[in-house]
Amino acid sequence: MSEAEGAAIALLKRAVELDMSKRYTEALVCYKEGLQLFLGVVQAVADKDKKAKYRLKASEYLDRSEKVQQIVDKEKENGKYHEHIKIEANSTGNSYDSLFGRFLDDQVTMVTLEDPYIRAHHQIVNFLRLCELCVRKCPKLKKMSLVTSKDPSNEKEQEFKLQELQQSLGKQNILLDWQFSPTLHDREVRLDSGWIIKLGRGLDIFKPPEGKMVLGYFDMDLRKCLETTVDIFYSK
């Protein structure tokens, strides 16, 4: 088995697992990437019987991916789409990009974060990570909006860091505004394309790195997580 074939099969198996778990939007990403690799493998196969067998299998995966897309579209149209993700303690592979990056695209012009704990330095850095991801994946992004609570122990430092981030986003012609709410409890990311990502712990899902020169210090897919849940909805 070639490396490309192994990668394609692994992606398609993962797509089926996600499909069976009703994590449909994640499944669609894996179906798409897996099929792209698998069709390249099919073209390289010389044996006619094997090629025919592989083409049939590819057709089955393609048919299923189209049906999954129909399920997503129908549930979105009916306002019933819901996807539940449980993040286990100490698990990895849960960067913001992995969790909800697939919803960040050219339809998004505004992103709103409601999280009462964008206060401490590492929490503001998490918000910075979200901003970077949105800037990278949303070419038409015009505004980031934050609703959080004041840091009672260091309000000036909190404001200073948000102002610095505001200036940085401004250089990309993206507006950042924020407001403080003493009664805020919800933790969610809202996209003006209709997707809502409810975060059980807000953005603060990562454990501290285990050292200064360790894997996961920068790449958050390699960082261990706290136990939490993520629920994804769509609202027209």
PDB file of N, CA and C in Angstrom, residues 124 127-129 131-133 135-136 141-144 159-178:
ATOM      1  N   ILE A 124      -6.317  36.490  27.213  1.00  0.00           N
ATOM      2  CA  ILE A 124      -6.268  37.469  26.129  1.00  0.00           C
ATOM      3  C   ILE A 124      -5.450  36.918  24.961  1.00  0.00           C
ATOM      4  N   PHE A 127      -7.685  34.845  22.930  1.00  0.00           N
ATOM      5  CA  PHE A 127      -8.496  35.681  22.045  1.00  0.00           C
ATOM      6  C   PHE A 127      -7.676  36.142  20.843  1.00  0.00           C
ATOM      7  N   LEU A 128      -6.412  36.461  21.073  1.00  0.00           N
ATOM      8  CA  LEU A 128      -5.521  36.819  19.972  1.00  0.00           C
ATOM      9  C   LEU A 128      -5.414  35.663  18.982  1.00  0.00           C
ATOM     10  N   ARG A 129      -5.301  34.438  19.491  1.00  0.00           N
ATOM     11  CA  ARG A 129      -5.240  33.261  18.608  1.00  0.00           C
ATOM     12  C   ARG A 129      -6.502  33.153  17.757  1.00  0.00           C
ATOM     13  N   CYS A 131      -8.459  35.651  16.885  1.00  0.00           N
ATOM     14  CA  CYS A 131      -8.402  36.738  15.898  1.00  0.00           C
ATOM     15  C   CYS A 131      -7.488  36.360  14.728  1.00  0.00           C
ATOM     16  N   GLU A 132      -6.329  35.807  15.036  1.00  0.00           N
ATOM     17  CA  GLU A 132      -5.397  35.406  13.978  1.00  0.00           C
ATOM     18  C   GLU A 132      -6.040  34.379  13.052  1.00  0.00           C
ATOM     19  N   LEU A 133      -6.721  33.394  13.644  1.00  0.00           N
ATOM     20  CA  LEU A 133      -7.376  32.361  12.847  1.00  0.00           C
ATOM     21  C   LEU A 133      -8.443  32.964  11.937  1.00  0.00           C
ATOM     22  N   VAL A 135      -8.670  36.090  10.847  1.00  0.00           N
ATOM     23  CA  VAL A 135      -8.039  36.919   9.810  1.00  0.00           C
ATOM     24  C   VAL A 135      -7.498  36.032   8.689  1.00  0.00           C
ATOM     25  N   ARG A 136      -6.932  34.892   9.065  1.00  0.00           N
ATOM     26  CA  ARG A 136      -6.318  34.000   8.074  1.00  0.00           C
ATOM     27  C   ARG A 136      -7.353  33.301   7.207  1.00  0.00           C
ATOM     28  N   LEU A 141     -13.484  39.456   6.336  1.00  0.00           N
ATOM     29  CA  LEU A 141     -13.712  39.848   7.726  1.00  0.00           C
ATOM     30  C   LEU A 141     -13.574  41.355   7.903  1.00  0.00           C
ATOM     31  N   LYS A 142     -14.564  41.954   8.564  1.00  0.00           N
ATOM     32  CA  LYS A 142     -14.563  43.396   8.803  1.00  0.00           C
ATOM     33  C   LYS A 142     -14.563  43.756  10.284  1.00  0.00           C
ATOM     34  N   LYS A 143     -15.046  42.817  11.131  1.00  0.00           N
ATOM     35  CA  LYS A 143     -15.195  43.204  12.531  1.00  0.00           C
ATOM     36  C   LYS A 143     -15.059  42.002  13.459  1.00  0.00           C
ATOM     37  N   MET A 144     -14.317  42.212  14.551  1.00  0.00           N
ATOM     38  CA  MET A 144     -14.276  41.285  15.684  1.00  0.00           C
ATOM     39  C   MET A 144     -14.923  42.009  16.861  1.00  0.00           C
ATOM     40  N   GLU A 159      -7.283  46.509  29.498  1.00  0.00           N
ATOM     41  CA  GLU A 159      -7.654  47.495  28.485  1.00  0.00           C
ATOM     42  C   GLU A 159      -6.484  47.774  27.544  1.00  0.00           C
ATOM     43  N   PHE A 160      -5.280  47.880  28.093  1.00  0.00           N
ATOM     44  CA  PHE A 160      -4.092  48.170  27.286  1.00  0.00           C
ATOM     45  C   PHE A 160      -3.862  47.078  26.244  1.00  0.00           C
ATOM     46  N   LYS A 161      -3.985  45.820  26.657  1.00  0.00           N
ATOM     47  CA  LYS A 161      -3.749  44.712  25.733  1.00  0.00           C
ATOM     48  C   LYS A 161      -4.814  44.657  24.643  1.00  0.00           C
ATOM     49  N   LEU A 162      -6.059  44.925  25.001  1.00  0.00           N
ATOM     50  CA  LEU A 162      -7.124  44.946  23.992  1.00  0.00           C
ATOM     51  C   LEU A 162      -6.934  46.112  23.021  1.00  0.00           C
ATOM     52  N   GLN A 163      -6.468  47.245  23.533  1.00  0.00           N
ATOM     53  CA  GLN A 163      -6.200  48.390  22.654  1.00  0.00           C
ATOM     54  C   GLN A 163      -5.065  48.079  21.678  1.00  0.00           C
ATOM     55  N   GLU A 164      -4.044  47.383  22.159  1.00  0.00           N
ATOM     56  CA  GLU A 164      -2.926  47.006  21.285  1.00  0.00           C
ATOM     57  C   GLU A 164      -3.404  46.061  20.180  1.00  0.00           C
ATOM     58  N   LEU A 165      -4.243  45.109  20.555  1.00  0.00           N
ATOM     59  CA  LEU A 165      -4.811  44.195  19.563  1.00  0.00           C
ATOM     60  C   LEU A 165      -5.719  44.950  18.593  1.00  0.00           C
ATOM     61  N   GLN A 166      -6.462  45.911  19.107  1.00  0.00           N
ATOM     62  CA  GLN A 166      -7.328  46.732  18.258  1.00  0.00           C
ATOM     63  C   GLN A 166      -6.518  47.462  17.183  1.00  0.00           C
ATOM     64  N   GLN A 167      -5.380  48.011  17.575  1.00  0.00           N
ATOM     65  CA  GLN A 167      -4.510  48.712  16.628  1.00  0.00           C
ATOM     66  C   GLN A 167      -3.957  47.760  15.580  1.00  0.00           C
ATOM     67  N   SER A 168      -3.582  46.554  16.022  1.00  0.00           N
ATOM     68  CA  SER A 168      -3.032  45.569  15.092  1.00  0.00           C
ATOM     69  C   SER A 168      -4.075  45.128  14.069  1.00  0.00           C
ATOM     70  N   LEU A 169      -5.286  44.858  14.522  1.00  0.00           N
ATOM     71  CA  LEU A 169      -6.363  44.481  13.599  1.00  0.00           C
ATOM     72  C   LEU A 169      -6.708  45.641  12.675  1.00  0.00           C
ATOM     73  N   GLY A 170      -6.626  46.865  13.203  1.00  0.00           N
ATOM     74  CA  GLY A 170      -6.919  48.039  12.390  1.00  0.00           C
ATOM     75  C   GLY A 170      -6.015  48.148  11.179  1.00  0.00           C
ATOM     76  N   LYS A 171      -4.784  47.683  11.311  1.00  0.00           N
ATOM     77  CA  LYS A 171      -3.850  47.706  10.178  1.00  0.00           C
ATOM     78  C   LYS A 171      -4.289  46.762   9.060  1.00  0.00           C
ATOM     79  N   GLN A 172      -5.171  45.812   9.413  1.00  0.00           N
ATOM     80  CA  GLN A 172      -5.755  44.904   8.415  1.00  0.00           C
ATOM     81  C   GLN A 172      -7.161  45.360   8.001  1.00  0.00           C
ATOM     82  N   ASN A 173      -7.500  46.588   8.389  1.00  0.00           N
ATOM     83  CA  ASN A 173      -8.826  47.159   8.108  1.00  0.00           C
ATOM     84  C   ASN A 173      -9.949  46.351   8.754  1.00  0.00           C
ATOM     85  N   ILE A 174      -9.653  45.835   9.942  1.00  0.00           N
ATOM     86  CA  ILE A 174     -10.640  45.087  10.712  1.00  0.00           C
ATOM     87  C   ILE A 174     -10.876  45.816  12.032  1.00  0.00           C
ATOM     88  N   LEU A 175     -12.136  46.070  12.327  1.00  0.00           N
ATOM     89  CA  LEU A 175     -12.502  46.774  13.553  1.00  0.00           C
ATOM     90  C   LEU A 175     -12.602  45.795  14.719  1.00  0.00           C
ATOM     91  N   LEU A 176     -12.070  46.175  15.851  1.00  0.00           N
ATOM     92  CA  LEU A 176     -12.275  45.425  17.095  1.00  0.00           C
ATOM     93  C   LEU A 176     -12.973  46.334  18.094  1.00  0.00           C
ATOM     94  N   ASP A 177     -14.115  45.875  18.607  1.00  0.00           N
ATOM     95  CA  ASP A 177     -14.735  46.592  19.723  1.00  0.00           C
ATOM     96  C   ASP A 177     -15.004  45.601  20.847  1.00  0.00           C
ATOM     97  N   TRP A 178     -15.151  46.121  22.055  1.00  0.00           N
ATOM     98  CA  TRP A 178     -15.430  45.259  23.195  1.00  0.00           C
ATOM     99  C   TRP A 178     -16.303  46.000  24.189  1.00  0.00           C
TER     100      TRP A 178
END
